[in-house]
Amino acid sequence: MTRLKKALLYILIAYLFALGVRFLLYYLASQHPDFIYDDRIIAIWTADGGLHGHYAKELLAGHHLDFGPDTALGYLIYWITKSGSLSLDTVIFVLPAFLASLIVVPIVLIGFELGLLELGFLSALAASIGMNYYFRTHLGYTDTDILNYVLFYAILYSYIALAKRGSILFGLVALLLNLLFLQWYHSAKPLVFGIWLFFVLYLLLFDRKNVGALLGAIVAFLAFLPLNPWVIVGLGGVVTAIFWYGSRRFGIDYRWILALFVLGALGGGWYGYSHGFYKRAVEYLNKKEAYVLKDKAQRSVELEATLKTVAEARGITFDDLALYSAGGMSLFILGSLGFLLLMIRYKEARILLVAYLITLVSLRAGVRFSTFGVPVIVFGFFYLFYEIYQKLSHKPFAKLVLYLPAMGLIGYYLYVIDGYNHLLKPFFLRGEVAALKGDLNDEKRGYILTWWDYGWPLWYYTNKRTIIDNGKHHYDNYIIAKSLFESDHSFVANFDRFFVEQYDRIYPWAVLPYVIKKEPIDRLLARLKESSLGVKKRNK
């Protein structure tokens, strides 16, 4: 069997393994009465699932939504539901298993490029179910994360193959993957651009004479141009053809290509900086303490920022980082040592360092970023024992040095998953779903005033709007907090009615800044209070 055929076989086996492990939750959920509604497992297990499910319902009802990173997953759910025989709820629940398990493809291919195919296979088995990667991609976790890490590592693979083979065609592959990630995830730009910059740095430090890789990196950058994606694909094909033909026809000295590359890299870096590609990353690293508004009287209205209160966006300890990325401190240390050895032995593996560095960023930016390190730490863990195996290869027990730790790590992850699955539950249980769909789910447009955590799931189950939701929870949090904690019911009725009417005019934008620019907030509250007192007097 050729190495390529073996790689494809490994990918298939690893994919089926990752898929099968995820469907263990399907069995558990199907046995729990509170997880079943209308003879199906409840679809929404995370807030994000409510958003993408809501978009799919809108599309199935015939409404138009602009296609983009915010709606891409909703469109995918819609297409699958419309073209198949599965219900919308079933598609929402099971889709993460089929997409997230694709992580095995780039991991096996990275092993293939490095000449470590078996290690790539073992790493794919373990990483596909490893700690925070599983926690963020289990059944019901219908979020863009189910493909984010797949695309991230696919891009890394394309750059490793580009550097290893020196073929400009892999620059075109990187361009296509960059575009796909940018169209899939609304916060992909700093990630994709960061990978590109890291690859540029790698080439300048370690591979300056690799003409194909230098030209391929220029092709990959085209994904960031403000053009229609199909235009970029066409442009990428033309530029790739020109570079490929020119490099073979004219035999230009690599130093001229390097000079062109340096100019292009400087220009690309300036372009990314001037267009604010880094801003989303800065928001995670330097979270705002408060939002400050000015009302009509030019007085400041200060509201506490919410990003710092989101659990997955808060900084974590080093112990947490080790736990979520590897499964514990000892595993993290062994994996890190092995990864260091891997980078020393295989130059192209240094491109993977960007994933490890992003994992360290989770110490400040939040636990979700630890997920990026799961595959590289697992790969490093196996490589460490592979090095020992190589030293003892003449011994009859040598293979046990590699395969026993592999079986142990995979077994440990399966043990963790079994315990974790028993802790999971839908966002709303059976009785709550029945109440929402029975009492609030009608054709009339309306509003539900609730805290932002419940926004998107309520969109899915009730077809109603909320003033704040899981994606928009800053200025207008004041409105909901004021409404929920106010004891004067007449005032609350006037207050809620006023802000709902105002919000209906400017939907979906924040309404508080819009209102207080017209009237100082203290005067507005006093007016609504007086109106409620008038109602009370008339009632008496």
Coordinates of C-alpha atoms in Angstrom, one line a residue:
M1 CA 0.0 0.0 0.0
T2 CA 1.4 3.4 -1.0
R3 CA 1.8 6.1 1.7
L4 CA -1.0 8.2 0.2
K5 CA -3.4 5.3 0.3
K6 CA -2.4 4.5 3.8
A7 CA -2.9 8.2 4.8
L8 CA -6.4 8.1 3.3
L9 CA -7.2 4.9 5.2
Y10 CA -5.9 6.4 8.4
I11 CA -8.1 9.5 7.8
L12 CA -11.2 7.3 7.3
I13 CA -10.5 5.2 10.4
A14 CA -9.8 8.3 12.6
Y15 CA -12.9 10.1 11.3
L16 CA -15.2 7.2 12.0
F17 CA -13.6 6.9 15.5
A18 CA -14.2 10.6 16.3
L19 CA -17.7 10.3 14.9
G20 CA -18.5 7.2 16.9
V21 CA -17.2 8.7 20.2
R22 CA -19.4 11.8 19.7
F23 CA -22.5 9.7 19.1
L24 CA -22.1 8.2 22.6
L25 CA -23.9 11.3 23.8
Y26 CA -26.8 10.6 21.4
Y27 CA -27.4 7.3 23.2
L28 CA -27.3 8.9 26.6
A29 CA -29.6 11.8 25.6
S30 CA -32.1 9.4 24.0
Q31 CA -32.4 7.6 27.4
H32 CA -33.3 10.8 29.3
P33 CA -37.0 11.8 29.3
D34 CA -36.3 15.5 30.0
F35 CA -34.0 15.7 26.9
I36 CA -36.8 14.5 24.5
Y37 CA -39.5 16.7 23.0
D38 CA -41.9 15.8 20.3
D39 CA -40.1 12.3 20.0
R40 CA -36.8 13.9 19.2
I41 CA -33.7 14.9 21.2
I42 CA -34.0 18.6 22.0
A43 CA -31.8 20.5 19.5
I44 CA -30.4 23.5 21.4
W45 CA -27.7 22.6 23.9
T46 CA -25.8 25.9 23.7
A47 CA -26.9 29.5 23.1
D48 CA -25.2 29.7 19.8
G49 CA -27.2 26.8 18.5
G50 CA -30.3 29.0 19.0
L51 CA -28.9 31.7 16.8
H52 CA -27.9 29.4 13.9
G53 CA -31.1 27.4 14.3
H54 CA -33.1 30.6 14.2
Y55 CA -31.4 31.6 10.9
A56 CA -32.2 28.2 9.4
K57 CA -35.8 28.5 10.5
E58 CA -36.0 32.0 8.9
L59 CA -34.6 30.6 5.6
L60 CA -36.9 27.6 5.7
A61 CA -39.8 30.0 6.1
G62 CA -38.8 31.8 2.9
H63 CA -37.2 34.8 4.4
H64 CA -34.0 36.3 2.9
L65 CA -30.8 36.6 4.8
D66 CA -27.5 38.0 3.4
F67 CA -24.9 35.2 3.3
G68 CA -21.8 35.9 5.3
P69 CA -19.8 34.8 8.3
D70 CA -22.7 35.5 10.7
T71 CA -25.2 33.4 8.7
A72 CA -23.0 30.8 7.1
L73 CA -23.8 28.0 9.6
G74 CA -27.5 28.9 9.5
Y75 CA -27.4 28.5 5.7
L76 CA -25.6 25.1 6.0
I77 CA -28.2 23.8 8.4
Y78 CA -30.9 25.1 6.1
W79 CA -29.4 23.4 3.0
I80 CA -29.0 20.1 4.8
T81 CA -32.5 20.2 6.2
K82 CA -34.1 21.2 3.0
S83 CA -32.3 18.6 0.8
G84 CA -32.5 15.7 3.2
S85 CA -35.1 13.8 5.2
L86 CA -33.9 14.8 8.7
S87 CA -35.8 17.3 10.8
L88 CA -34.3 20.7 11.6
D89 CA -33.9 19.7 15.3
T90 CA -32.0 16.6 14.4
V91 CA -29.7 18.4 12.0
I92 CA -28.9 21.0 14.6
F93 CA -28.1 18.4 17.2
V94 CA -25.9 16.0 15.1
L95 CA -24.1 18.4 12.8
P96 CA -21.2 19.1 15.2
A97 CA -20.2 15.4 15.1
F98 CA -19.8 15.3 11.3
L99 CA -18.0 18.6 11.0
A100 CA -15.8 18.6 14.1
S101 CA -14.5 15.0 13.3
L102 CA -12.9 16.5 10.2
I103 CA -10.1 17.7 12.4
V104 CA -8.4 14.3 11.7
V105 CA -7.9 15.3 8.0
P106 CA -5.3 18.0 8.5
I107 CA -3.6 16.2 11.5
V108 CA -3.0 13.1 9.5
L109 CA -1.9 15.1 6.5
I110 CA 0.6 17.1 8.6
G111 CA 2.0 13.8 9.8
F112 CA 2.2 12.7 6.1
E113 CA 4.1 15.8 5.1
L114 CA 6.6 15.4 8.0
G115 CA 7.2 11.7 7.2
L116 CA 5.5 10.8 10.5
L117 CA 2.3 9.2 9.2
E118 CA 1.7 6.8 12.0
L119 CA 2.2 9.6 14.6
G120 CA -0.3 11.7 12.6
F121 CA -2.8 8.9 12.8
L122 CA -2.4 8.4 16.6
S123 CA -2.5 12.2 17.1
A124 CA -5.7 12.4 15.0
L125 CA -7.3 9.7 17.2
A126 CA -6.5 11.4 20.4
A127 CA -6.8 15.1 19.4
S128 CA -10.3 14.5 17.8
I129 CA -11.6 13.6 21.3
G130 CA -9.1 15.6 23.4
M131 CA -10.3 17.7 26.3
N132 CA -11.4 21.2 25.3
Y133 CA -11.7 20.1 21.6
Y134 CA -14.4 17.7 22.6
F135 CA -15.9 20.1 25.1
R136 CA -16.5 22.6 22.3
T137 CA -17.6 20.2 19.6
H138 CA -19.9 17.6 21.2
L139 CA -23.3 16.8 19.9
G140 CA -25.6 19.8 20.3
Y141 CA -22.7 22.3 20.4
T142 CA -23.8 23.9 17.2
D143 CA -21.4 26.8 16.9
T144 CA -18.9 27.9 14.3
D145 CA -16.2 26.2 16.5
I146 CA -17.2 22.9 15.0
L147 CA -15.3 23.9 11.9
N148 CA -13.0 26.7 13.1
Y149 CA -10.3 24.4 14.4
V150 CA -10.5 22.2 11.3
L151 CA -10.0 25.2 9.0
F152 CA -7.2 26.6 11.3
Y153 CA -5.2 23.4 11.1
A154 CA -6.0 22.9 7.4
I155 CA -4.4 26.3 6.8
L156 CA -1.4 25.3 8.8
Y157 CA -1.1 22.0 6.8
S158 CA -1.2 24.0 3.5
Y159 CA 1.7 26.2 4.7
I160 CA 3.7 23.1 5.9
A161 CA 3.1 21.4 2.5
L162 CA 4.0 24.7 0.8
A163 CA 7.3 24.9 2.7
K164 CA 8.1 21.2 2.4
R165 CA 7.4 20.8 -1.3
G166 CA 8.1 24.3 -2.5
S167 CA 5.1 24.1 -4.9
I168 CA 3.2 27.3 -5.6
L169 CA 0.0 25.3 -6.0
F170 CA -0.1 24.9 -2.2
G171 CA -0.2 28.7 -2.0
L172 CA -3.4 28.5 -4.0
V173 CA -4.7 25.9 -1.6
A174 CA -3.8 28.2 1.3
L175 CA -5.7 31.0 -0.4
L176 CA -8.8 28.9 -0.8
L177 CA -8.7 27.8 2.8
N178 CA -8.1 31.4 4.0
L179 CA -11.2 32.5 2.1
L180 CA -13.3 29.7 3.4
F181 CA -12.3 30.5 7.0
L182 CA -13.0 34.2 6.5
Q183 CA -16.5 33.4 5.0
W184 CA -17.3 30.9 7.8
Y185 CA -16.2 32.8 11.0
H186 CA -16.8 36.4 11.8
S187 CA -13.7 36.7 13.9
A188 CA -11.4 34.7 11.6
K189 CA -9.5 37.7 10.2
P190 CA -7.0 38.1 13.1
L191 CA -6.4 34.3 13.2
V192 CA -5.9 33.9 9.4
F193 CA -3.8 37.0 9.1
G194 CA -1.8 36.0 12.2
I195 CA -1.0 32.6 10.7
W196 CA 0.1 34.3 7.4
L197 CA 2.4 36.7 9.3
F198 CA 3.9 33.8 11.2
F199 CA 4.5 31.9 8.0
V200 CA 6.2 34.9 6.6
L201 CA 8.4 35.1 9.6
Y202 CA 9.2 31.4 9.3
L203 CA 10.3 31.8 5.7
L204 CA 12.5 34.8 6.5
L205 CA 14.2 33.1 9.3
F206 CA 14.5 29.5 8.1
D207 CA 13.7 29.1 4.4
R208 CA 14.7 32.2 2.5
K209 CA 15.8 30.3 -0.6
N210 CA 12.5 28.4 -1.0
V211 CA 11.3 30.3 -4.1
G212 CA 8.0 28.3 -4.4
A213 CA 7.1 29.0 -0.8
L214 CA 7.9 32.7 -1.1
L215 CA 5.7 33.1 -4.1
G216 CA 3.0 30.8 -2.6
A217 CA 2.8 33.1 0.5
I218 CA 2.1 36.1 -1.8
V219 CA -0.7 34.1 -3.5
A220 CA -2.2 33.2 0.0
F221 CA -2.3 36.9 0.9
L222 CA -4.7 37.7 -1.8
A223 CA -7.5 36.3 0.4
F224 CA -7.4 39.5 2.4
L225 CA -8.2 41.8 -0.5
P226 CA -11.6 43.6 -0.3
L227 CA -13.0 41.9 -3.4
N228 CA -15.7 39.4 -4.1
P229 CA -14.5 35.9 -3.0
W230 CA -15.0 34.5 -6.5
V231 CA -13.0 37.3 -8.0
I232 CA -10.2 36.5 -5.5
V233 CA -10.3 32.9 -6.5
G234 CA -9.9 33.8 -10.2
L235 CA -7.2 36.3 -9.4
G236 CA -5.4 33.7 -7.3
G237 CA -5.5 31.2 -10.2
V238 CA -4.1 33.8 -12.6
V239 CA -1.3 35.0 -10.2
T240 CA -0.4 31.3 -9.4
A241 CA -0.1 30.5 -13.1
I242 CA 2.0 33.6 -13.8
F243 CA 4.4 32.8 -10.9
W244 CA 4.6 29.1 -11.8
Y245 CA 5.4 29.9 -15.4
G246 CA 7.7 32.8 -14.7
S247 CA 9.8 30.9 -12.1
R248 CA 10.4 28.0 -14.6
R249 CA 10.7 30.0 -17.8
F250 CA 13.1 32.7 -16.7
G251 CA 15.0 31.1 -13.8
I252 CA 15.2 34.3 -11.7
D253 CA 17.7 34.3 -8.9
Y254 CA 16.1 33.6 -5.6
R255 CA 17.5 36.9 -4.2
W256 CA 15.2 38.9 -6.5
I257 CA 12.3 36.8 -5.4
L258 CA 13.3 37.3 -1.8
A259 CA 13.4 41.1 -2.3
L260 CA 9.9 41.0 -3.9
F261 CA 8.7 38.9 -1.0
V262 CA 10.1 41.2 1.7
L263 CA 8.4 44.2 0.0
G264 CA 5.2 42.2 -0.3
A265 CA 5.4 41.1 3.4
L266 CA 5.9 44.7 4.5
G267 CA 3.1 45.9 2.4
G268 CA 0.9 43.1 3.6
G269 CA 1.7 43.8 7.2
W270 CA 0.9 47.5 6.8
Y271 CA -2.3 46.6 4.9
G272 CA -3.5 44.4 7.8
Y273 CA -2.6 47.0 10.4
S274 CA -4.3 49.9 8.6
H275 CA -7.4 47.8 8.1
G276 CA -7.6 46.8 11.7
F277 CA -7.3 43.1 11.3
Y278 CA -6.0 42.9 14.9
K279 CA -8.8 44.7 16.6
R280 CA -10.9 41.7 17.6
A281 CA -7.8 40.1 19.2
V282 CA -7.1 43.3 21.1
E283 CA -10.6 43.2 22.5
Y284 CA -10.0 39.8 24.0
L285 CA -6.6 40.8 25.4
N286 CA -7.6 44.2 26.7
K287 CA -11.2 43.9 27.8
K288 CA -13.1 47.1 28.4
E289 CA -14.0 47.9 32.0
A290 CA -17.0 50.0 31.0
Y291 CA -19.0 51.5 28.1
V292 CA -19.3 55.3 28.4
L293 CA -22.2 57.1 26.6
K294 CA -23.0 60.8 26.5
D295 CA -26.7 61.9 26.8
K296 CA -28.2 65.0 25.3
A297 CA -27.1 67.1 28.3
Q298 CA -23.5 65.8 27.6
R299 CA -23.4 63.9 30.9
S300 CA -21.6 60.6 31.0
V301 CA -23.5 57.4 31.4
E302 CA -21.1 54.6 32.4
L303 CA -22.2 51.0 32.1
E304 CA -20.1 47.9 33.0
A305 CA -18.6 46.1 30.1
T306 CA -19.8 42.5 29.7
L307 CA -17.0 40.7 27.8
K308 CA -15.0 40.4 31.0
T309 CA -17.9 38.6 32.6
V310 CA -18.2 36.0 29.9
A311 CA -16.8 32.8 31.4
E312 CA -15.0 31.6 28.2
A313 CA -13.5 35.1 27.7
R314 CA -11.9 35.4 31.1
G315 CA -8.3 34.7 31.7
I316 CA -7.4 31.3 33.2
T317 CA -4.7 29.9 35.4
F318 CA -1.8 27.8 34.0
D319 CA -3.3 24.7 35.7
D320 CA -6.5 25.4 33.8
L321 CA -4.6 25.8 30.5
A322 CA -2.8 22.5 31.1
L323 CA -6.1 20.7 32.0
Y324 CA -8.1 22.0 29.0
S325 CA -5.4 21.7 26.4
A326 CA -3.8 18.4 27.4
G327 CA -5.7 16.8 30.3
G328 CA -3.3 17.7 33.2
M329 CA 0.0 19.4 34.0
S330 CA 2.1 16.3 33.4
L331 CA 0.6 15.6 30.0
F332 CA 1.0 19.3 29.1
I333 CA 4.7 19.3 30.1
L334 CA 5.4 16.0 28.2
G335 CA 3.5 17.2 25.2
S336 CA 5.4 20.5 25.2
L337 CA 8.8 18.8 25.5
G338 CA 7.9 16.5 22.6
F339 CA 6.7 19.4 20.5
L340 CA 10.0 21.2 21.2
L341 CA 11.9 18.1 20.0
L342 CA 9.6 17.9 16.9
M343 CA 10.4 21.5 16.0
I344 CA 14.2 20.9 16.4
R345 CA 14.1 17.7 14.2
Y346 CA 11.6 18.9 11.6
K347 CA 12.0 22.5 10.4
E348 CA 8.5 22.7 8.9
A349 CA 7.0 21.7 12.2
R350 CA 7.9 25.2 13.5
I351 CA 5.0 26.5 11.6
L352 CA 2.8 24.8 14.2
L353 CA 4.3 27.0 16.9
V354 CA 1.6 29.6 16.2
A355 CA -1.1 27.2 17.5
Y356 CA 0.9 26.6 20.7
L357 CA 1.4 30.4 21.2
I358 CA -2.3 31.0 20.8
T359 CA -2.9 28.4 23.5
L360 CA -0.7 30.4 25.9
V361 CA -2.7 33.5 25.0
S362 CA -5.7 31.8 26.8
L363 CA -4.0 32.7 30.1
R364 CA -5.3 36.2 29.4
A365 CA -7.9 35.9 26.6
G366 CA -10.0 33.0 27.9
V367 CA -10.3 29.2 28.0
R368 CA -11.6 28.9 24.4
F369 CA -8.1 29.7 23.0
S370 CA -6.7 26.6 24.8
T371 CA -8.4 24.5 22.2
F372 CA -6.0 25.5 19.5
G373 CA -3.2 23.7 21.3
V374 CA -4.9 20.3 21.7
P375 CA -3.5 18.8 18.4
V376 CA 0.0 20.1 18.7
I377 CA 0.4 19.1 22.4
V378 CA -1.0 15.6 21.6
F379 CA 1.4 15.4 18.6
G380 CA 4.3 16.4 20.8
F381 CA 3.3 13.9 23.5
F382 CA 3.4 11.1 20.9
Y383 CA 6.6 12.4 19.3
L384 CA 8.4 12.3 22.7
F385 CA 7.7 8.6 23.0
Y386 CA 8.5 8.1 19.3
E387 CA 12.0 9.4 20.0
I388 CA 12.4 7.0 22.8
Y389 CA 11.1 4.2 20.6
Q390 CA 13.7 5.1 17.9
K391 CA 16.4 4.8 20.5
L392 CA 15.2 1.3 21.5
S393 CA 14.0 0.1 18.1
H394 CA 16.3 -2.9 18.3
K395 CA 14.6 -4.1 21.5
P396 CA 11.7 -6.6 21.2
F397 CA 9.5 -4.4 23.4
A398 CA 10.3 -1.2 21.6
K399 CA 6.8 -0.7 20.0
L400 CA 5.2 -0.9 23.5
V401 CA 7.1 2.3 24.3
L402 CA 5.0 4.2 21.7
Y403 CA 1.7 2.3 21.7
L404 CA 1.1 1.9 25.4
P405 CA 1.2 5.7 26.1
A406 CA -1.0 6.2 23.0
M407 CA -3.6 3.7 24.3
G408 CA -3.3 5.2 27.7
L409 CA -3.9 8.8 26.5
I410 CA -6.9 7.8 24.3
G411 CA -8.3 5.7 27.1
Y412 CA -8.0 8.7 29.5
Y413 CA -9.8 11.0 27.1
L414 CA -12.6 8.5 26.7
Y415 CA -12.9 8.3 30.5
V416 CA -13.1 12.1 30.7
I417 CA -15.7 12.2 27.9
D418 CA -17.9 9.6 29.7
G419 CA -18.0 11.7 32.8
Y420 CA -18.5 14.9 30.9
N421 CA -21.4 13.6 28.8
H422 CA -23.3 12.8 32.0
L423 CA -23.0 16.5 33.0
L424 CA -24.4 17.9 29.7
K425 CA -28.0 18.9 29.2
P426 CA -30.0 20.9 26.7
F427 CA -30.3 24.7 27.2
F428 CA -34.0 24.3 28.0
L429 CA -35.4 21.0 29.2
R430 CA -38.6 19.3 28.0
G431 CA -41.0 21.1 30.2
E432 CA -39.5 24.5 29.4
V433 CA -39.5 23.9 25.7
A434 CA -43.2 22.8 25.9
A435 CA -44.0 26.0 27.8
L436 CA -42.1 28.3 25.4
K437 CA -43.5 26.6 22.2
G438 CA -47.0 26.4 23.7
D439 CA -47.4 29.9 25.2
L440 CA -45.0 32.2 23.2
N441 CA -44.5 30.6 19.8
D442 CA -47.1 32.2 17.5
E443 CA -47.1 34.2 14.3
K444 CA -47.3 37.6 16.0
R445 CA -44.2 39.6 16.2
G446 CA -43.3 40.5 19.8
Y447 CA -40.6 41.0 22.3
I448 CA -39.4 39.1 25.3
L449 CA -37.6 41.1 27.9
T450 CA -35.0 38.9 29.6
W451 CA -31.3 38.8 30.4
W452 CA -28.9 38.4 27.4
D453 CA -28.0 34.7 28.2
Y454 CA -31.4 33.6 27.1
G455 CA -31.6 35.6 23.9
W456 CA -30.7 33.3 21.0
P457 CA -32.4 30.2 22.4
L458 CA -35.6 32.2 22.8
W459 CA -35.3 33.4 19.2
Y460 CA -35.3 29.7 18.1
Y461 CA -38.3 28.5 20.2
T462 CA -40.6 31.6 20.2
N463 CA -39.8 33.5 17.0
K464 CA -39.8 36.7 19.2
R465 CA -37.2 39.4 19.5
T466 CA -35.2 40.3 22.5
I467 CA -33.6 43.7 23.2
I468 CA -30.4 42.1 24.3
D469 CA -29.0 38.7 23.3
N470 CA -25.9 36.5 23.4
G471 CA -24.2 38.6 20.8
K472 CA -25.4 42.1 21.7
H473 CA -25.1 42.7 25.4
H474 CA -23.6 46.1 26.2
Y475 CA -25.5 49.4 26.4
D476 CA -29.0 48.0 26.5
N477 CA -28.2 45.7 29.4
Y478 CA -29.2 48.8 31.5
I479 CA -32.8 48.7 30.1
I480 CA -33.3 45.0 31.1
A481 CA -31.6 45.4 34.5
K482 CA -33.7 48.5 35.3
S483 CA -36.9 46.6 34.2
L484 CA -36.1 43.4 36.2
F485 CA -35.2 45.1 39.5
E486 CA -37.7 47.9 39.5
S487 CA -40.6 47.4 42.1
D488 CA -43.0 49.9 40.6
H489 CA -45.1 47.9 38.2
S490 CA -46.7 50.9 36.5
F491 CA -43.4 52.4 35.9
V492 CA -42.1 49.1 34.5
A493 CA -45.0 48.9 32.1
N494 CA -44.3 52.5 30.8
F495 CA -40.6 51.9 30.8
D496 CA -40.8 48.7 28.8
R497 CA -43.4 49.9 26.4
F498 CA -41.3 53.0 25.6
F499 CA -38.1 51.2 24.9
V500 CA -39.7 48.4 22.9
E501 CA -41.4 51.0 20.7
Q502 CA -38.1 52.9 20.2
Y503 CA -36.2 49.6 19.6
D504 CA -38.7 48.6 17.0
R505 CA -37.8 51.7 15.0
I506 CA -34.1 51.1 14.9
Y507 CA -33.9 47.2 15.2
P508 CA -31.4 45.6 15.4
W509 CA -29.2 48.4 16.8
A510 CA -28.7 49.4 20.5
V511 CA -31.6 51.6 21.6
L512 CA -30.2 53.3 24.7
P513 CA -27.6 55.4 22.9
Y514 CA -30.4 56.4 20.4
V515 CA -32.8 57.5 23.1
I516 CA -30.5 59.4 25.4
K517 CA -29.2 61.5 22.6
K518 CA -32.7 62.9 22.3
E519 CA -33.4 63.3 26.0
P520 CA -31.2 63.2 29.1
I521 CA -31.6 59.9 30.9
D522 CA -32.6 61.4 34.2
R523 CA -35.3 63.5 32.6
L524 CA -36.6 60.5 30.6
L525 CA -36.8 58.4 33.8
A526 CA -38.6 61.2 35.6
R527 CA -41.1 61.6 32.8
L528 CA -41.9 57.8 32.7
K529 CA -42.2 57.9 36.5
E530 CA -44.7 60.8 36.3
S531 CA -46.7 59.0 33.7
S532 CA -46.9 55.9 35.9
L533 CA -48.1 58.0 38.8
G534 CA -50.8 59.5 36.6
V535 CA -52.0 56.0 35.8
K536 CA -52.1 55.0 39.5
K537 CA -54.2 58.1 40.3
R538 CA -56.7 57.4 37.5
N539 CA -57.0 53.8 38.7
K540 CA -57.9 55.0 42.2

